[in-house]
Amino acid sequence: MAERFIGEIYQKVDAKARVSIPAAFRAILQADDPLASNSQRPRLYMVYGGKKRNFVECYSKDGAEKLAADIESMEDGSPERIKAELNLITRSVMVEVEPDGRIVLPPRVREKIGLAGEVPEKSEVVFAGRSNRFRIYRRDVYDAEFGAIDDDDDDDDIDPLTLVGRHKRKD
């Protein structure tokens, strides 16, 4: 993966549960899916497992393969692997991005983010970049959790770049 999923992009969801994948995210999905060069329909892997999660974690084809490989490297039959398989593999769905850049949010995905049943008019979701993956939140949930840019949930007053420096990779 040459590019990264970055930013927070707000998108409307229509009554048929269709949403447009942001163009920059589509480009990464396309680049990370070898079959997409022929079909122009990159695959998107949506993980809806995890009881405490109020979002759906999304991976490109390449990202999903790396996640599966990491899980497969865990001890077979261990409680950790069983939990990871259930919540990250079993409770996931693959969708193809339509040529117009949209997807239909599958029922389990809609249920996970709180859009089950009939999708309310003027519904919005947020695509939140996470470098090698992105998350989809219902907008009101995202705004409540992350709020304004200047919110005061950082009691320790540590610059985020300092935190990164503490965990910098050794080359």
Coordinates of N, CA and C in Angstrom, one line a residue:
M1 N 0.8 -1.2 0.0 CA 0.0 0.0 0.0 C 0.9 1.2 0.0
A2 N 0.9 2.0 -1.1 CA 1.7 3.2 -1.2 C 1.0 4.4 -0.5
E3 N -0.2 4.5 -0.6 CA -1.0 5.6 0.0 C -1.6 5.2 1.4
R4 N -2.0 6.2 2.1 CA -2.6 5.9 3.4 C -4.1 6.5 3.4
F5 N -4.9 5.8 4.2 CA -6.3 6.4 4.4 C -6.1 7.5 5.5
I6 N -6.4 8.7 5.1 CA -6.3 9.8 6.0 C -7.5 10.7 5.9
G7 N -7.7 11.5 7.0 CA -8.8 12.5 7.0 C -10.1 11.9 7.6
E8 N -11.0 12.9 7.7 CA -12.4 12.5 8.2 C -13.3 13.1 7.1
I9 N -14.1 12.3 6.5 CA -14.9 12.7 5.4 C -16.3 12.3 5.7
Y10 N -17.2 13.3 5.6 CA -18.6 13.2 5.9 C -19.4 12.9 4.6
Q11 N -20.2 11.8 4.7 CA -20.9 11.4 3.5 C -22.4 11.1 3.9
K12 N -23.3 11.5 3.0 CA -24.7 11.2 3.2 C -25.0 9.7 2.8
V13 N -26.0 9.1 3.5 CA -26.5 7.8 3.2 C -27.9 8.0 2.7
D14 N -28.2 7.4 1.5 CA -29.6 7.6 1.0 C -30.5 6.5 1.6
A15 N -31.8 6.6 1.3 CA -32.8 5.7 1.8 C -32.6 4.3 1.5
K16 N -31.8 4.0 0.5 CA -31.5 2.6 0.1 C -30.2 2.1 0.7
A17 N -29.7 2.9 1.7 CA -28.4 2.6 2.4 C -27.2 2.6 1.5
R18 N -27.3 3.4 0.4 CA -26.1 3.6 -0.4 C -25.3 4.8 0.0
V19 N -24.0 4.7 0.0 CA -23.1 5.7 0.3 C -21.9 5.8 -0.6
S20 N -21.4 6.9 -0.9 CA -20.2 7.1 -1.8 C -19.0 6.9 -1.0
I21 N -18.1 6.1 -1.5 CA -16.7 6.0 -0.9 C -15.9 7.2 -1.3
P22 N -15.3 7.9 -0.4 CA -14.5 9.1 -0.8 C -13.5 8.7 -1.9
A23 N -13.3 9.6 -2.8 CA -12.5 9.3 -4.0 C -11.0 8.9 -3.6
A24 N -10.4 9.6 -2.7 CA -9.1 9.2 -2.3 C -9.0 7.8 -1.7
F25 N -10.1 7.4 -0.9 CA -10.1 6.1 -0.4 C -10.3 5.0 -1.5
R26 N -11.2 5.4 -2.5 CA -11.4 4.5 -3.6 C -10.1 4.2 -4.4
A27 N -9.3 5.2 -4.5 CA -8.0 5.1 -5.3 C -7.1 4.1 -4.5
I28 N -7.1 4.1 -3.2 CA -6.3 3.1 -2.5 C -6.9 1.7 -2.6
L29 N -8.2 1.6 -2.5 CA -8.8 0.3 -2.6 C -8.5 -0.3 -4.0
Q30 N -8.6 0.5 -5.0 CA -8.3 0.1 -6.4 C -6.8 -0.4 -6.5
A31 N -5.9 0.4 -5.9 CA -4.5 0.1 -6.0 C -4.1 -1.2 -5.3
D32 N -4.9 -1.4 -4.2 CA -4.6 -2.6 -3.3 C -5.3 -3.9 -3.7
D33 N -6.0 -3.8 -4.8 CA -6.8 -5.0 -5.2 C -6.4 -5.4 -6.7
P34 N -5.6 -6.5 -6.8 CA -5.2 -6.9 -8.1 C -6.3 -7.2 -9.1
L35 N -7.4 -7.7 -8.7 CA -8.5 -8.0 -9.6 C -9.3 -6.7 -10.1
A36 N -9.1 -5.6 -9.3 CA -9.9 -4.4 -9.6 C -9.4 -3.8 -10.9
S37 N -8.2 -4.0 -11.3 CA -7.7 -3.4 -12.6 C -8.5 -3.9 -13.8
N38 N -9.0 -5.1 -13.7 CA -9.9 -5.6 -14.8 C -11.3 -5.2 -14.7
S39 N -11.9 -5.2 -13.5 CA -13.3 -5.0 -13.3 C -13.6 -3.5 -12.9
Q40 N -12.7 -2.8 -12.5 CA -12.9 -1.4 -12.0 C -13.8 -1.4 -10.8
R41 N -13.9 -2.6 -10.1 CA -14.8 -2.7 -8.9 C -13.9 -3.2 -7.7
P42 N -13.2 -2.4 -7.0 CA -12.3 -2.9 -6.0 C -13.2 -3.4 -4.8
R43 N -12.6 -4.4 -4.1 CA -13.2 -5.0 -3.0 C -12.9 -4.2 -1.7
L44 N -13.9 -4.2 -0.8 CA -13.8 -3.5 0.5 C -14.2 -4.5 1.5
Y45 N -13.4 -4.7 2.5 CA -13.6 -5.7 3.6 C -14.1 -4.9 4.8
M46 N -15.3 -5.2 5.3 CA -15.9 -4.4 6.4 C -16.1 -5.3 7.6
V47 N -15.4 -5.0 8.7 CA -15.4 -5.8 9.9 C -16.4 -5.2 10.9
Y48 N -17.4 -5.9 11.2 CA -18.4 -5.4 12.2 C -18.4 -6.1 13.5
G49 N -17.4 -7.0 13.8 CA -17.3 -7.7 15.0 C -16.7 -6.8 16.1
G50 N -16.8 -7.2 17.3 CA -16.3 -6.5 18.5 C -17.4 -5.8 19.2
K51 N -17.8 -6.4 20.4 CA -19.0 -5.9 21.1 C -18.9 -4.5 21.5
K52 N -17.7 -4.0 21.9 CA -17.6 -2.6 22.4 C -17.4 -1.6 21.2
R53 N -17.3 -2.0 20.0 CA -17.1 -1.1 18.9 C -18.4 -0.5 18.4
N54 N -18.4 0.8 18.2 CA -19.5 1.5 17.6 C -19.3 2.0 16.2
F55 N -18.4 1.3 15.5 CA -18.0 1.6 14.2 C -17.7 0.3 13.4
V56 N -17.5 0.5 12.1 CA -17.1 -0.6 11.3 C -15.7 -0.3 10.8
E57 N -14.8 -1.3 10.9 CA -13.4 -1.2 10.5 C -13.3 -1.7 9.0
C58 N -12.7 -0.9 8.1 CA -12.7 -1.3 6.7 C -11.2 -1.4 6.2
Y59 N -11.1 -2.4 5.4 CA -9.7 -2.8 4.9 C -9.8 -2.9 3.4
S60 N -8.7 -2.6 2.7 CA -8.5 -2.9 1.3 C -8.3 -4.4 1.2
K61 N -8.2 -4.9 0.0 CA -7.9 -6.4 -0.2 C -6.6 -6.7 0.4
D62 N -5.6 -5.9 0.1 CA -4.2 -6.1 0.7 C -4.2 -6.0 2.2
G63 N -4.9 -5.0 2.7 CA -5.0 -4.9 4.2 C -5.7 -6.1 4.8
A64 N -6.8 -6.6 4.2 CA -7.5 -7.7 4.7 C -6.6 -9.0 4.7
E65 N -5.8 -9.1 3.7 CA -4.9 -10.3 3.6 C -3.9 -10.2 4.7
K66 N -3.3 -9.0 5.0 CA -2.3 -8.9 6.0 C -3.0 -9.2 7.4
L67 N -4.2 -8.7 7.6 CA -4.9 -9.0 8.9 C -5.1 -10.5 9.1
A68 N -5.5 -11.1 8.0 CA -5.8 -12.6 8.1 C -4.4 -13.3 8.4
A69 N -3.4 -12.9 7.8 CA -2.1 -13.5 8.0 C -1.6 -13.3 9.4
D70 N -1.9 -12.2 10.0 CA -1.5 -11.9 11.4 C -2.3 -12.9 12.3
I71 N -3.6 -13.0 12.0 CA -4.5 -13.9 12.8 C -4.0 -15.4 12.7
E72 N -3.7 -15.8 11.4 CA -3.2 -17.1 11.2 C -1.9 -17.4 11.9
S73 N -1.1 -16.4 12.2 CA 0.2 -16.6 12.9 C 0.0 -16.9 14.4
M74 N -1.2 -16.6 14.9 CA -1.5 -16.9 16.3 C -1.6 -18.4 16.5
E75 N -1.5 -18.8 17.8 CA -1.6 -20.2 18.1 C -3.0 -20.7 17.8
D76 N -3.0 -21.8 17.0 CA -4.2 -22.4 16.6 C -5.0 -22.9 17.8
G77 N -6.3 -22.5 17.9 CA -7.1 -23.0 19.0 C -7.0 -22.1 20.3
S78 N -6.1 -21.2 20.3 CA -5.9 -20.4 21.5 C -7.2 -19.5 21.7
P79 N -7.5 -19.1 22.9 CA -8.7 -18.2 23.1 C -8.5 -16.9 22.4
E80 N -7.3 -16.4 22.3 CA -7.0 -15.1 21.6 C -7.3 -15.2 20.1
R81 N -6.8 -16.4 19.5 CA -7.1 -16.6 18.1 C -8.6 -16.8 17.8
I82 N -9.2 -17.6 18.6 CA -10.7 -17.8 18.4 C -11.4 -16.5 18.5
K83 N -11.1 -15.6 19.4 CA -11.8 -14.3 19.5 C -11.4 -13.4 18.3
A84 N -10.2 -13.4 17.9 CA -9.8 -12.6 16.7 C -10.5 -13.2 15.5
E85 N -10.5 -14.5 15.3 CA -11.2 -15.0 14.1 C -12.7 -14.7 14.1
L86 N -13.3 -14.8 15.2 CA -14.8 -14.5 15.3 C -15.1 -13.1 15.0
N87 N -14.3 -12.2 15.6 CA -14.6 -10.8 15.5 C -14.0 -10.0 14.3
L88 N -13.0 -10.6 13.7 CA -12.3 -9.9 12.6 C -12.5 -10.6 11.3
I89 N -12.8 -11.9 11.3 CA -12.9 -12.7 10.1 C -14.4 -13.1 9.9
T90 N -14.9 -13.8 10.8 CA -16.3 -14.3 10.7 C -17.3 -13.1 10.6
R91 N -17.1 -12.2 11.5 CA -18.0 -11.0 11.5 C -17.5 -9.9 10.6
S92 N -17.4 -10.3 9.4 CA -17.0 -9.3 8.4 C -17.7 -9.6 7.1
V93 N -17.6 -8.7 6.2 CA -18.3 -8.9 4.9 C -17.5 -8.2 3.8
M94 N -17.4 -8.8 2.6 CA -16.7 -8.2 1.5 C -17.8 -7.6 0.6
V95 N -17.6 -6.4 0.1 CA -18.4 -5.7 -0.8 C -17.6 -5.2 -2.0
E96 N -18.2 -5.1 -3.2 CA -17.5 -4.5 -4.3 C -18.0 -3.1 -4.4
V97 N -17.1 -2.2 -4.7 CA -17.4 -0.8 -4.9 C -18.0 -0.7 -6.4
E98 N -19.2 -0.1 -6.5 CA -19.8 0.0 -7.8 C -19.0 1.0 -8.7
P99 N -19.1 0.9 -10.0 CA -18.4 1.8 -10.9 C -18.6 3.3 -10.6
D100 N -19.8 3.6 -10.0 CA -20.1 5.1 -9.6 C -19.5 5.5 -8.3
G101 N -18.7 4.5 -7.6 CA -18.0 4.8 -6.4 C -18.9 4.6 -5.1
R102 N -20.0 4.0 -5.3 CA -20.9 3.8 -4.1 C -20.9 2.3 -3.7
I103 N -21.3 2.1 -2.5 CA -21.6 0.8 -2.0 C -23.0 0.8 -1.3
V104 N -23.6 -0.3 -1.2 CA -24.8 -0.4 -0.3 C -24.3 -1.0 1.0
L105 N -24.6 -0.3 2.1 CA -24.2 -0.8 3.4 C -24.9 -2.1 3.7
P106 N -24.2 -3.2 3.9 CA -24.9 -4.5 4.2 C -25.7 -4.4 5.5
P107 N -26.7 -5.2 5.7 CA -27.6 -5.1 6.9 C -26.8 -5.2 8.2
R108 N -25.8 -6.1 8.3 CA -25.1 -6.3 9.6 C -24.2 -5.0 9.8
V109 N -23.7 -4.4 8.8 CA -22.9 -3.2 8.9 C -23.9 -2.1 9.4
R110 N -25.0 -1.9 8.8 CA -26.0 -0.9 9.2 C -26.4 -1.1 10.7
E111 N -26.6 -2.4 11.0 CA -27.0 -2.7 12.4 C -25.8 -2.2 13.4
K112 N -24.6 -2.5 13.0 CA -23.5 -2.2 13.9 C -23.3 -0.7 14.1
I113 N -23.6 0.1 13.1 CA -23.4 1.6 13.3 C -24.7 2.3 13.6
G114 N -25.8 1.5 13.8 CA -27.0 2.1 14.3 C -27.9 2.7 13.2
L115 N -27.8 2.1 12.0 CA -28.7 2.4 10.9 C -29.6 1.2 10.4
A116 N -29.9 0.4 11.4 CA -30.7 -0.8 11.0 C -32.1 -0.4 10.6
G117 N -32.7 -1.3 9.8 CA -34.1 -1.1 9.4 C -34.1 0.0 8.3
E118 N -35.1 0.8 8.3 CA -35.3 1.9 7.3 C -34.3 3.0 7.7
V119 N -33.5 3.4 6.7 CA -32.5 4.4 6.9 C -33.2 5.8 7.0
P120 N -33.0 6.5 8.1 CA -33.6 7.8 8.3 C -33.1 8.8 7.2
E121 N -34.0 9.7 6.8 CA -33.7 10.7 5.9 C -32.6 11.6 6.5
K122 N -31.7 12.1 5.6 CA -30.6 12.9 6.0 C -29.6 12.2 6.9
S123 N -29.4 10.9 6.8 CA -28.4 10.2 7.6 C -27.0 10.5 7.0
E124 N -26.1 10.5 7.9 CA -24.7 10.7 7.5 C -23.8 9.8 8.2
V125 N -22.7 9.4 7.6 CA -21.6 8.7 8.2 C -20.3 9.4 8.0
V126 N -19.3 9.0 8.8 CA -18.0 9.6 8.7 C -17.0 8.5 8.4
F127 N -16.2 8.7 7.3 CA -15.1 7.9 7.0 C -13.9 8.5 7.7
A128 N -13.4 7.8 8.7 CA -12.2 8.2 9.5 C -11.0 7.4 9.1
G129 N -10.0 8.1 8.5 CA -8.8 7.4 8.1 C -8.0 7.0 9.3
R130 N -7.4 5.8 9.2 CA -6.5 5.2 10.2 C -5.3 4.6 9.6
S131 N -4.7 5.3 8.6 CA -3.5 4.9 8.0 C -3.7 3.7 7.0
N132 N -3.6 2.5 7.6 CA -3.8 1.3 6.7 C -5.2 0.8 6.7
R133 N -6.1 1.5 7.2 CA -7.5 1.1 7.2 C -8.4 2.3 7.5
F134 N -9.7 2.2 7.5 CA -10.5 3.3 7.9 C -11.7 2.8 8.6
R135 N -12.4 3.7 9.3 CA -13.5 3.4 10.1 C -14.7 4.1 9.5
I136 N -15.9 3.5 9.6 CA -17.1 4.2 9.3 C -18.0 4.3 10.6
Y137 N -18.3 5.5 11.0 CA -19.2 5.8 12.1 C -20.4 6.5 11.6
R138 N -21.5 6.3 12.4 CA -22.7 7.2 12.2 C -22.2 8.6 12.6
R139 N -22.6 9.7 11.9 CA -22.0 11.0 12.2 C -22.2 11.4 13.6
D140 N -23.4 11.3 14.2 CA -23.7 11.8 15.5 C -22.8 11.0 16.5
V141 N -22.6 9.7 16.3 CA -21.7 9.0 17.2 C -20.3 9.5 17.1
Y142 N -19.8 9.7 15.9 CA -18.4 10.2 15.7 C -18.3 11.6 16.4
D143 N -19.2 12.5 16.1 CA -19.1 13.8 16.7 C -19.2 13.8 18.2
A144 N -20.0 12.9 18.8 CA -20.1 12.8 20.2 C -18.8 12.3 20.8
E145 N -18.2 11.3 20.2 CA -17.0 10.7 20.7 C -15.7 11.6 20.5
F146 N -15.6 12.2 19.4 CA -14.4 13.0 19.1 C -14.6 14.5 19.1
G147 N -15.8 15.0 19.0 CA -16.1 16.4 19.2 C -15.3 17.3 18.4
A148 N -15.2 18.5 18.9 CA -14.5 19.6 18.1 C -13.0 19.3 18.2
I149 N -12.3 19.9 17.3 CA -10.8 19.7 17.2 C -10.1 20.2 18.5
D150 N -10.7 21.2 19.2 CA -10.0 21.8 20.4 C -10.6 21.2 21.7
D151 N -11.2 20.0 21.6 CA -11.8 19.5 22.9 C -10.7 19.2 23.9
D152 N -11.1 19.1 25.1 CA -10.1 19.0 26.2 C -10.0 17.6 26.8
D153 N -10.1 16.5 26.0 CA -10.0 15.2 26.5 C -8.5 14.8 26.8
D154 N -7.6 15.6 26.4 CA -6.2 15.4 26.7 C -5.7 16.0 28.0
D155 N -6.0 15.4 29.1 CA -5.6 15.9 30.4 C -4.2 16.1 30.6
D156 N -3.4 15.3 29.9 CA -1.9 15.3 30.2 C -1.2 16.4 29.4
D157 N -1.8 17.1 28.5 CA -1.2 18.1 27.7 C 0.1 17.7 27.0
I158 N 0.1 16.5 26.6 CA 1.3 16.0 25.8 C 1.0 16.1 24.3
D159 N 1.9 16.7 23.6 CA 1.8 16.8 22.1 C 1.7 15.4 21.5
P160 N 0.7 15.1 20.6 CA 0.6 13.8 20.0 C 1.9 13.4 19.3
L161 N 2.7 14.3 18.7 CA 3.9 14.0 18.0 C 4.9 13.4 19.0
T162 N 4.9 13.9 20.2 CA 5.8 13.4 21.3 C 5.5 11.9 21.5
L163 N 4.2 11.6 21.6 CA 3.8 10.2 21.8 C 4.3 9.3 20.6
V164 N 4.2 9.8 19.4 CA 4.8 9.0 18.3 C 6.3 8.8 18.4
G165 N 7.0 9.8 18.9 CA 8.4 9.7 19.1 C 8.8 8.7 20.1
R166 N 8.0 8.5 21.1 CA 8.2 7.5 22.1 C 8.2 6.0 21.5
H167 N 7.4 5.9 20.5 CA 7.2 4.5 19.9 C 7.7 4.4 18.5
K168 N 8.7 5.3 18.1 CA 9.2 5.3 16.8 C 9.9 3.9 16.5
R169 N 9.7 3.5 15.2 CA 10.3 2.3 14.8 C 11.8 2.4 14.7
K170 N 12.4 1.4 15.0 CA 13.9 1.3 14.8 C 14.2 0.7 13.5
D171 N 14.9 1.5 12.6 CA 15.2 1.0 11.3 C 16.5 0.2 11.2

